[in-house]
XYZ file of C-alpha atoms in Angstrom:
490
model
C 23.208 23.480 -44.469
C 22.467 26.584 -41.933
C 19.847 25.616 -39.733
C 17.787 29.196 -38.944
C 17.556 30.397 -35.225
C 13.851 29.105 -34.721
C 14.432 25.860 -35.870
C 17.462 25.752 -33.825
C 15.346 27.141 -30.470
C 12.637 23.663 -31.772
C 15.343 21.533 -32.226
C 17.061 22.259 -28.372
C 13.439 22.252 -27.187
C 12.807 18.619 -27.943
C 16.393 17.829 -26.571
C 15.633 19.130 -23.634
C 11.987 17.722 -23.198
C 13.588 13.907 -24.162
C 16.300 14.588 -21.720
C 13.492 15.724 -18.680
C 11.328 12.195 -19.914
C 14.078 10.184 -19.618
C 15.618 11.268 -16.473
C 12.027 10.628 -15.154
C 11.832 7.200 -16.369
C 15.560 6.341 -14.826
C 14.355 7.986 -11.944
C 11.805 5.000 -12.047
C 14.033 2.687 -13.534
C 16.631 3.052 -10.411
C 13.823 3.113 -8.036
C 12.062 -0.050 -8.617
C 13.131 -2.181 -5.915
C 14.439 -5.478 -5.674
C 14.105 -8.671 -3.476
C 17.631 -7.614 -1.951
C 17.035 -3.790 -1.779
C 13.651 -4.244 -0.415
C 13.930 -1.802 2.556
C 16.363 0.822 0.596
C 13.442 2.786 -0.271
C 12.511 5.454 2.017
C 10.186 8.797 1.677
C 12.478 11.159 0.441
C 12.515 8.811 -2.732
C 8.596 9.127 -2.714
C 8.562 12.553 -2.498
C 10.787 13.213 -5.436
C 9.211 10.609 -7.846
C 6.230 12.485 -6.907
C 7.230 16.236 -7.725
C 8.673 14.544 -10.770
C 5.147 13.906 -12.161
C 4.215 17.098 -14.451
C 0.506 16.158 -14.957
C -1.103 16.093 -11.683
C -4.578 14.255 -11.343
C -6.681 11.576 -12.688
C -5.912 13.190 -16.367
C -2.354 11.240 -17.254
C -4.278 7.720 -16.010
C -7.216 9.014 -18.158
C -4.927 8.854 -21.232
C -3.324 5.509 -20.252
C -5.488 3.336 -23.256
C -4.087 0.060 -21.116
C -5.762 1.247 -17.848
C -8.844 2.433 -19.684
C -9.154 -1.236 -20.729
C -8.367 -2.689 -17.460
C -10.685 -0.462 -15.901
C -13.862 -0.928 -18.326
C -13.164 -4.693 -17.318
C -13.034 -4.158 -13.738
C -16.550 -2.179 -13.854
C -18.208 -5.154 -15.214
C -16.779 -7.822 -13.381
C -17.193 -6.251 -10.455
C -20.941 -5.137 -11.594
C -21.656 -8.762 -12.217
C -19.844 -9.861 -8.548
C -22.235 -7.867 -6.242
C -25.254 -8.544 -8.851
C -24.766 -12.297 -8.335
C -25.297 -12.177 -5.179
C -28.806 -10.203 -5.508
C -29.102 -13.606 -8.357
C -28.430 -15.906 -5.562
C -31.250 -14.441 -3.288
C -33.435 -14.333 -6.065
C -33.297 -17.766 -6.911
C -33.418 -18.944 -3.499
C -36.758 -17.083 -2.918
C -37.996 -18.688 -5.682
C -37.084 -22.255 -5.762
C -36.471 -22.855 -2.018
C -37.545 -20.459 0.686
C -41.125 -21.924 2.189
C -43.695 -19.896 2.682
C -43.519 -18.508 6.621
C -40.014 -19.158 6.335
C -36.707 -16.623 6.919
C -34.288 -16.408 3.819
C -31.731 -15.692 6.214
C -30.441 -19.328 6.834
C -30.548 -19.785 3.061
C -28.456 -16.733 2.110
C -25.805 -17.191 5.470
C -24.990 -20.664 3.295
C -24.543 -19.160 -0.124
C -22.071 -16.768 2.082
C -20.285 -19.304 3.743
C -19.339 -20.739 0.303
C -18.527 -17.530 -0.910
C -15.817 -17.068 1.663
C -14.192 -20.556 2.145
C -12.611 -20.148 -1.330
C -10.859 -16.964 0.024
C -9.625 -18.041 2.962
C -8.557 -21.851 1.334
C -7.210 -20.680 -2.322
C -6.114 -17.151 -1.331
C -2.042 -17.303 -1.113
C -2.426 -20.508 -3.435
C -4.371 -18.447 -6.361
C -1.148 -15.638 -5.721
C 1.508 -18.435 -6.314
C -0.086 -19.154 -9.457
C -1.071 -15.786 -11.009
C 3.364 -15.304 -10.449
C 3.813 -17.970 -12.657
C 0.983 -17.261 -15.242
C 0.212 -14.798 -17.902
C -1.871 -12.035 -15.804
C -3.764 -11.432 -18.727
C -4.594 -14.772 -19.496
C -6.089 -14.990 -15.698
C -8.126 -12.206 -15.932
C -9.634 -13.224 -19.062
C -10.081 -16.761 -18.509
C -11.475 -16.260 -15.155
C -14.129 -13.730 -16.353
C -15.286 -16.225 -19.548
C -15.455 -18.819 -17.130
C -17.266 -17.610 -14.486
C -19.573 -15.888 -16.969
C -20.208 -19.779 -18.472
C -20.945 -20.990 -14.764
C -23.646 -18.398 -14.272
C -24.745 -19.004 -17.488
C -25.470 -22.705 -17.038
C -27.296 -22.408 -14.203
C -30.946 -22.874 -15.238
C -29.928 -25.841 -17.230
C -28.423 -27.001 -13.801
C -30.908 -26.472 -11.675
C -33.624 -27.992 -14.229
C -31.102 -31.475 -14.071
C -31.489 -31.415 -10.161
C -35.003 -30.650 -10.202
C -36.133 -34.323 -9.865
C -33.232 -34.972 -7.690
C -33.557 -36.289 -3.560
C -32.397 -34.312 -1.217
C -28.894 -34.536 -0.033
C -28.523 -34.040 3.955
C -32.073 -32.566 3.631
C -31.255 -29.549 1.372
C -32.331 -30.108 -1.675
C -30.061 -30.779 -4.878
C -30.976 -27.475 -6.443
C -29.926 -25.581 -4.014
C -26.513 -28.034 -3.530
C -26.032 -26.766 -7.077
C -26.018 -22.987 -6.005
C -23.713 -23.707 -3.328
C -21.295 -25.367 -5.816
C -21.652 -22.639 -8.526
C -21.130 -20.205 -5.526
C -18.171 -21.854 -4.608
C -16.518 -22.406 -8.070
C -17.426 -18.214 -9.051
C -15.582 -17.677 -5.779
C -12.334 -19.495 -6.524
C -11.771 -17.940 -9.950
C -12.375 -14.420 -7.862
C -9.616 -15.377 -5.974
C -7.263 -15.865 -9.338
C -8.520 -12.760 -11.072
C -8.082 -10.570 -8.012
C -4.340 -10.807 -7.191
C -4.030 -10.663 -11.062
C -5.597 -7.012 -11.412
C -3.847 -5.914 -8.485
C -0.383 -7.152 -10.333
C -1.504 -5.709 -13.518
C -1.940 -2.011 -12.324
C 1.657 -1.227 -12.146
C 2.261 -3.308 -15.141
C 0.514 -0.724 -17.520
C 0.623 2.843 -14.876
C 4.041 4.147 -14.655
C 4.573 4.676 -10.823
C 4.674 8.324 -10.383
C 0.834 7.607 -11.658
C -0.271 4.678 -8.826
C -1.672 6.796 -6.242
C -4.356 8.402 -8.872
C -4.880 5.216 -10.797
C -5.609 3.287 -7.113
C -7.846 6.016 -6.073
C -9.778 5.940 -9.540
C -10.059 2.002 -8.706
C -11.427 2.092 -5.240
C -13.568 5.054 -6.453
C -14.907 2.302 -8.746
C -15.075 -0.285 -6.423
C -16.987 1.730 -3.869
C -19.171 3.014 -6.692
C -20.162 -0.330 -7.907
C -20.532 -1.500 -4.357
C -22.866 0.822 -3.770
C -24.649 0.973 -7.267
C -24.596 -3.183 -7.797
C -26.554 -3.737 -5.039
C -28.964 -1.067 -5.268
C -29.979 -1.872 -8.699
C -29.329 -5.469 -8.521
C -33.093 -6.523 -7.819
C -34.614 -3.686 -10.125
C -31.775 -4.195 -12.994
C -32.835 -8.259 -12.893
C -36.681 -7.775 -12.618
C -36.491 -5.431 -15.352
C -34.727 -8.059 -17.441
C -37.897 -10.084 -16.859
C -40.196 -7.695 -17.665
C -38.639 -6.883 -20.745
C -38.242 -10.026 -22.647
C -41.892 -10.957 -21.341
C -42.977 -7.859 -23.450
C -40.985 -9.008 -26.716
C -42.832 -12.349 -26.536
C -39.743 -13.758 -25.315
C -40.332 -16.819 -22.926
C -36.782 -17.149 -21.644
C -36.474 -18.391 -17.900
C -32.836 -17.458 -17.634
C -32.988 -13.703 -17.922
C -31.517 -12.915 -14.962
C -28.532 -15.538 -14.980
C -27.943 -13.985 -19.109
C -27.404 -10.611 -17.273
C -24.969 -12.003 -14.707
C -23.192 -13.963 -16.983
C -22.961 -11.619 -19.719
C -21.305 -8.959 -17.824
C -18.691 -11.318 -16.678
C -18.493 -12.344 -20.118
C -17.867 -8.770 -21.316
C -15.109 -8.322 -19.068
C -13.281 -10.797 -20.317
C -13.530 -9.974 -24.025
C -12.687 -6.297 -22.963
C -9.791 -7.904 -20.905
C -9.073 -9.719 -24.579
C -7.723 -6.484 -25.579
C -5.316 -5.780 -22.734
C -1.601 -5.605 -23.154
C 0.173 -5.651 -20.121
C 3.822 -5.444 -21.401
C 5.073 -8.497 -18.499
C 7.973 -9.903 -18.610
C 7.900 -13.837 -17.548
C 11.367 -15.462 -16.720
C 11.232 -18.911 -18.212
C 12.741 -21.422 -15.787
C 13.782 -25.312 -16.774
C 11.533 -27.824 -14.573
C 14.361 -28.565 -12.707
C 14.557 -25.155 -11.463
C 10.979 -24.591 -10.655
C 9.925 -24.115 -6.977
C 6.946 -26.052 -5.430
C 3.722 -23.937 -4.571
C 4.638 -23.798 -0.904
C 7.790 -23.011 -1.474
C 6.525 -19.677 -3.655
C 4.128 -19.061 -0.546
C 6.967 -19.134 2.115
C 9.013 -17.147 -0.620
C 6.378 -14.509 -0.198
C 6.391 -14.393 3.593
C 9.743 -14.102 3.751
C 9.715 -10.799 1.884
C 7.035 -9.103 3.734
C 9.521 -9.716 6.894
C 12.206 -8.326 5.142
C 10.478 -5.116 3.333
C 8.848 -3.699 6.270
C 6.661 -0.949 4.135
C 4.966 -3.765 2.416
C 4.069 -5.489 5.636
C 3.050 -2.416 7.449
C 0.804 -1.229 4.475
C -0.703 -4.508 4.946
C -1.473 -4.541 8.728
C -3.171 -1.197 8.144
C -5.042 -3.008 5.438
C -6.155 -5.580 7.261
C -6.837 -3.318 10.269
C -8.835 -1.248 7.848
C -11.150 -3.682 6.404
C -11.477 -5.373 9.654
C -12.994 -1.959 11.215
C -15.152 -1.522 7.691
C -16.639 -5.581 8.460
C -17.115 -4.503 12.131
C -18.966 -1.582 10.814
C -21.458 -3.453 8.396
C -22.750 -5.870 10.980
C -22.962 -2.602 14.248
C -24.935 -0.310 11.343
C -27.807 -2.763 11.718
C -27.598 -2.023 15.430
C -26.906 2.139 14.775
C -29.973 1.944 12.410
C -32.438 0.174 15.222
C -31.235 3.081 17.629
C -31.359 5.910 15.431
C -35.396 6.885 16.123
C -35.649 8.195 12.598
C -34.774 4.652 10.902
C -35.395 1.384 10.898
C -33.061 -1.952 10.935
C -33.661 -2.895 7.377
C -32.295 0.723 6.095
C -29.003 0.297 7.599
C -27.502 0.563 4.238
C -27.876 4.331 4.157
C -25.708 4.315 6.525
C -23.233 2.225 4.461
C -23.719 4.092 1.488
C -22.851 7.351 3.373
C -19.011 5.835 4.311
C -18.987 4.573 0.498
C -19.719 8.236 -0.433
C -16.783 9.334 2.092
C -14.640 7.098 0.521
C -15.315 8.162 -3.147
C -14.759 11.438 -2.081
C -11.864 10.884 -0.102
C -10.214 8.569 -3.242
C -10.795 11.967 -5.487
C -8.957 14.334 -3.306
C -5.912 11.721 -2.934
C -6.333 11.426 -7.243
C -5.743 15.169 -7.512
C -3.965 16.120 -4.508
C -2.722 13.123 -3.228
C 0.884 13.179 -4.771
C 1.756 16.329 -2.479
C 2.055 13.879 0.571
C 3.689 11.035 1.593
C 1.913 7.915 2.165
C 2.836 7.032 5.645
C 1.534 10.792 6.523
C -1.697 9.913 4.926
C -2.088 6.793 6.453
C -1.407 8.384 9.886
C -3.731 11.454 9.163
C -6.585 8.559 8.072
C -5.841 6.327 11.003
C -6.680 9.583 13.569
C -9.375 10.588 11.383
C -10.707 6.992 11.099
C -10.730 6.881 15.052
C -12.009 10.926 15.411
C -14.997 9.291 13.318
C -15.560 6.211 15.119
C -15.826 8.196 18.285
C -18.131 10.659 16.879
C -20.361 7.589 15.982
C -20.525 6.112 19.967
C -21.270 10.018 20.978
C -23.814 10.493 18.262
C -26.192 7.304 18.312
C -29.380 8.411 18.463
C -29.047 11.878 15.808
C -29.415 10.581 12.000
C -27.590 13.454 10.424
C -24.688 13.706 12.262
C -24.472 9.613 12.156
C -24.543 9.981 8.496
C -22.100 12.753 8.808
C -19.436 10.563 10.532
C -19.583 7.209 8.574
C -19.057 9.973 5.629
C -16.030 11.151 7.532
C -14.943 7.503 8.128
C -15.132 6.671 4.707
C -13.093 9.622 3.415
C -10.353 9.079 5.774
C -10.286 5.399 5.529
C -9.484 6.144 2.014
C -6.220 8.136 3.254
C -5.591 4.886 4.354
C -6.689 2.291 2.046
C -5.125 4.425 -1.029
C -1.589 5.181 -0.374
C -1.275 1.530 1.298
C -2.422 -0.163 -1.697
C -0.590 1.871 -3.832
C 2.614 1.219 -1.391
C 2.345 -2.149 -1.850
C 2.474 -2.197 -5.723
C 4.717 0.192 -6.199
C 7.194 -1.134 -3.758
C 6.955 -5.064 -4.896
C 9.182 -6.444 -7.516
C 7.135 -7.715 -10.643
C 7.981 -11.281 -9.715
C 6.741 -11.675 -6.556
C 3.606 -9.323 -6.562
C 1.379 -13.030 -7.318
C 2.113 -14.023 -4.195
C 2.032 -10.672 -1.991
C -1.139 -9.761 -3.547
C -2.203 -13.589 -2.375
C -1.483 -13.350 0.709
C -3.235 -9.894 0.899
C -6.364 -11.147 0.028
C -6.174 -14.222 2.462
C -5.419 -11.525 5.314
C -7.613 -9.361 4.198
C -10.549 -11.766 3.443
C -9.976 -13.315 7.121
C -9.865 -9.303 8.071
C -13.087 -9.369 6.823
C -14.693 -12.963 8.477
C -13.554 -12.419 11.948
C -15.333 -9.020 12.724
C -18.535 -10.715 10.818
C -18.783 -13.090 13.479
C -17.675 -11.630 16.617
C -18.916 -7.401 16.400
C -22.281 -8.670 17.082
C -21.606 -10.685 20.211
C -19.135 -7.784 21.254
C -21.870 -5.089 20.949
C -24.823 -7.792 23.122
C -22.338 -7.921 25.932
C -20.505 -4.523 26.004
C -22.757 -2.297 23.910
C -22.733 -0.507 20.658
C -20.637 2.804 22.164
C -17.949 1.239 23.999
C -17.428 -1.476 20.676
C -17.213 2.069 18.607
C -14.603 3.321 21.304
C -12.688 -0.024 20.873
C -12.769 -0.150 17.056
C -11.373 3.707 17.662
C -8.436 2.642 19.872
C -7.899 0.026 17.190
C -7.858 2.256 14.532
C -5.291 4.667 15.953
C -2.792 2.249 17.598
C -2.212 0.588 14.098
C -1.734 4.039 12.759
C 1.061 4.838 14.908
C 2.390 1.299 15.495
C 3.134 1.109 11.342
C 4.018 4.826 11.346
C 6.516 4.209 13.962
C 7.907 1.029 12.576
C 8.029 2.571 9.433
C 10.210 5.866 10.412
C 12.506 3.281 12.423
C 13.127 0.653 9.664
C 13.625 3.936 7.180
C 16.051 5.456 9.488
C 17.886 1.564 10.241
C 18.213 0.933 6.588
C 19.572 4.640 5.426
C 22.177 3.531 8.225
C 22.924 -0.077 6.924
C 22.804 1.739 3.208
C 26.113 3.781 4.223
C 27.605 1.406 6.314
């Protein structure tokens, strides 16, 4: 049979464009590292997974159905996470707070119990999500923190006629639990979606499907609690105009979009592999935890994307409680609006998560993360020079944002690319117990270091912080790149 010369030219066409894919995929194949070649990877590997991508851009994550599913998930459950908290203050003010009386006290508690779970259950939840289904986690922990929410009234109308306990009353006991339990699923469902992203995005797609996702997250931080109070007095408005006489409109909202997450999540195939060991063989949870410590020591891109993590969020929880300060200087603003100012770095950081989406794969990631650290810093001092002038304050906490997401990006998406499918449970873990103490410490301690020291020279320290990690993990970085490369052809 003679096959005509068009055909022929198809027919070599298609050869050659399964020959390009799968050369791409061994590329990824051969570069997915394992427990024992941890610290083999290096940037020139980076760089030519990267220039092996031929769609550039948020389009190839776009077309990814898997992350599309993932992603509608993460939008509500994240939606419903910043909304509960505007639920929360709601229901204090209108079952507890006394007239003449601060919320302030009330809303530091439901905090408190918001964080304990994170710093407790953090590495713990990691060890776990390792050895479970990640989809089963992120559904089950949606559904069941959308039931807690949803229970709620009929909770608080049980401790209604209750005594108080340690002179609270039992009510508000009950928000403190609920608080507490909606916490410690967080702390399973986060490590999970973190482990699931380079589950379902092939690698030479991480750095746009991370920046998409803290696009998102920023978005939604932003958004959730802006229309948190209007989105839930709405709710009430509405069903009182259908003749509806429902008390638990707000917690239906709440709970709902937790509850849609998970049935969104329902559809979700992540493609995991889980290795089935006999009980004999399986390791106790401390074990797994020490098992995870062990390898951030040994792969020392991991560990140093997560010290500028944790440097990063620590700056970012330094900067929430000194914009309440900026705003009381500022004479165009008052205290209460600091969160223009925190709305401007959320901006900077949507904006700086889209350039990295479309542009990002040019660079390396260490060179981003040193470019953000020195921008991060340039902004920081721009903020002690500029305390008084409410455009150009705005102007740098835009600036930090954008560069802190030439941090946060590339380091997050260092971190999943670069950990083995078995133990990303319990890096991602221990992440979010570093990250969530990152987050506690500045919370407690930029306010007393700005009463004794001032708001400028606490901006000049958070800038010296900023750009010592940024060379410190740079440095370590090119070292234990240019140590292994040596050990590699000894």
């Amino acid at each position: 049979m003679r096959v005509s010369e068009l055909e022929k030219t198809k027919l070599e066409s298609i050869i050659n464009d399964v020959t390009n894919e799968t050369e791409i995929l061994e590329a990824e194949t051969s570069n997915q590292i394992s427990w024992d070649d941890a610290t083999s990877w290096d940037e020139s590997n980076e760089s030519k997974l990267n220039v092996a991508a031929k769609t550039k851009g948020f389009l190839p994550v776009l077309q990814n159905r898997r992350f599309l599913i993932l992603w509608s998930g993460q939008v509500f459950s994240q939606l419903a996470d910043k909304v509960y908290l505007v639920l929360m203050i709601a229901l204090i003010a209108s079952h507890f707070q006394a007239a003449n009386q601060t919320i302030s006290g009330w809303v530091s508690a439901i905090m408190i119990a918001f964080t304990i779970p994170a710093v407790l259950f953090g590495s713990l939840a990691g060890v776990y999500v390792d050895r479970w289904s990640k989809k089963t986690v992120l559904v089950a922990t949606n559904l069941l923190r959308g039931a807690i929410v949803l229970a709620v009234p009929f909770l608080l109308w049980l401790s209604q006629d209750r005594t108080s306990i340690f002179g609270l009353p039992a009510g508000f006991w009950v928000l403190l639990g609920v608080t507490f339990l909606v916490s410690t699923l967080t702390q399973f469902f986060a490590p999970a979606e973190q482990s699931a992203i380079p589950l379902i995005v092939k690698r030479r797609h991480l750095l746009p499907a991370n920046s998409l996702y803290t696009t998102t997250m920023m978005a939604l931080l932003i958004i959730g609690f802006a229309i948190g109070e209007p989105l839930l007095e709405l709710t009430d408005k509405l069903l009182a105009e259908l003749g509806i006489n429902w008390s638990f409109g707000k917690e239906m909202i709440v709970g709902g979009a937790y509850a849609i997450a998970g049935l969104i999540l329902l559809l979700l195939k992540t493609g995991e592999t889980k290795e089935i060991l006999p009980k004999e063989e399986e390791t106790h949870i401390f074990e797994d935890i020490r098992e995870g410590i062990r390898y951030l020591g040994k792969n020392h891109r991991v560990r140093n994307a997560l010290i500028q993590l944790v440097i990063l969020f620590s700056v970012f929880a330094a900067l929430a409680v000194l914009a309440v300060r900026l705003a009381e200087t500022i004479p165009a603003m008052k205290p209460e609006q600091f969160g223009f100012l925190l709305a401007a770095g959320g901006i900077g950081m949507a904006l700086g998560a889209g350039f990295l989406g479309n542009w990002g794969q040019r660079f390396s990631h260490t060179n981003l993360s040193l470019t953000g650290s020195f921008g991060v810093a340039g902004s920081l001092v721009g903020l002690s020079l500029f305390t008084h002038q409410l455009w150009l304050a705005l102007l740098m906490t835009t600036f930090l944002g954008a560069f802190a997401a030439l941090v946060g990006v590339p380091m997050q998406t260092t971190i999943q690319a670069e950990t083995p499918e078995k133990m990303r449970g319990k890096v991602f873990g221990l992440q979010n117990n570093a990250v969530n103490i990152a987050l506690s410490l500045p919370l407690a301690l930029a306010g007393v270091a700005e009463a004794f020291f001032g708001l400028k020279s606490v901006f000049l320290g958070l800038a010296i912080l900023a750009v010592t990690g940024g060379l410190l993990t740079w440095y370590i970085s090119r070292t234990g790149s240019v140590m292994s490369t040596k050990a590699t052809r000894n």
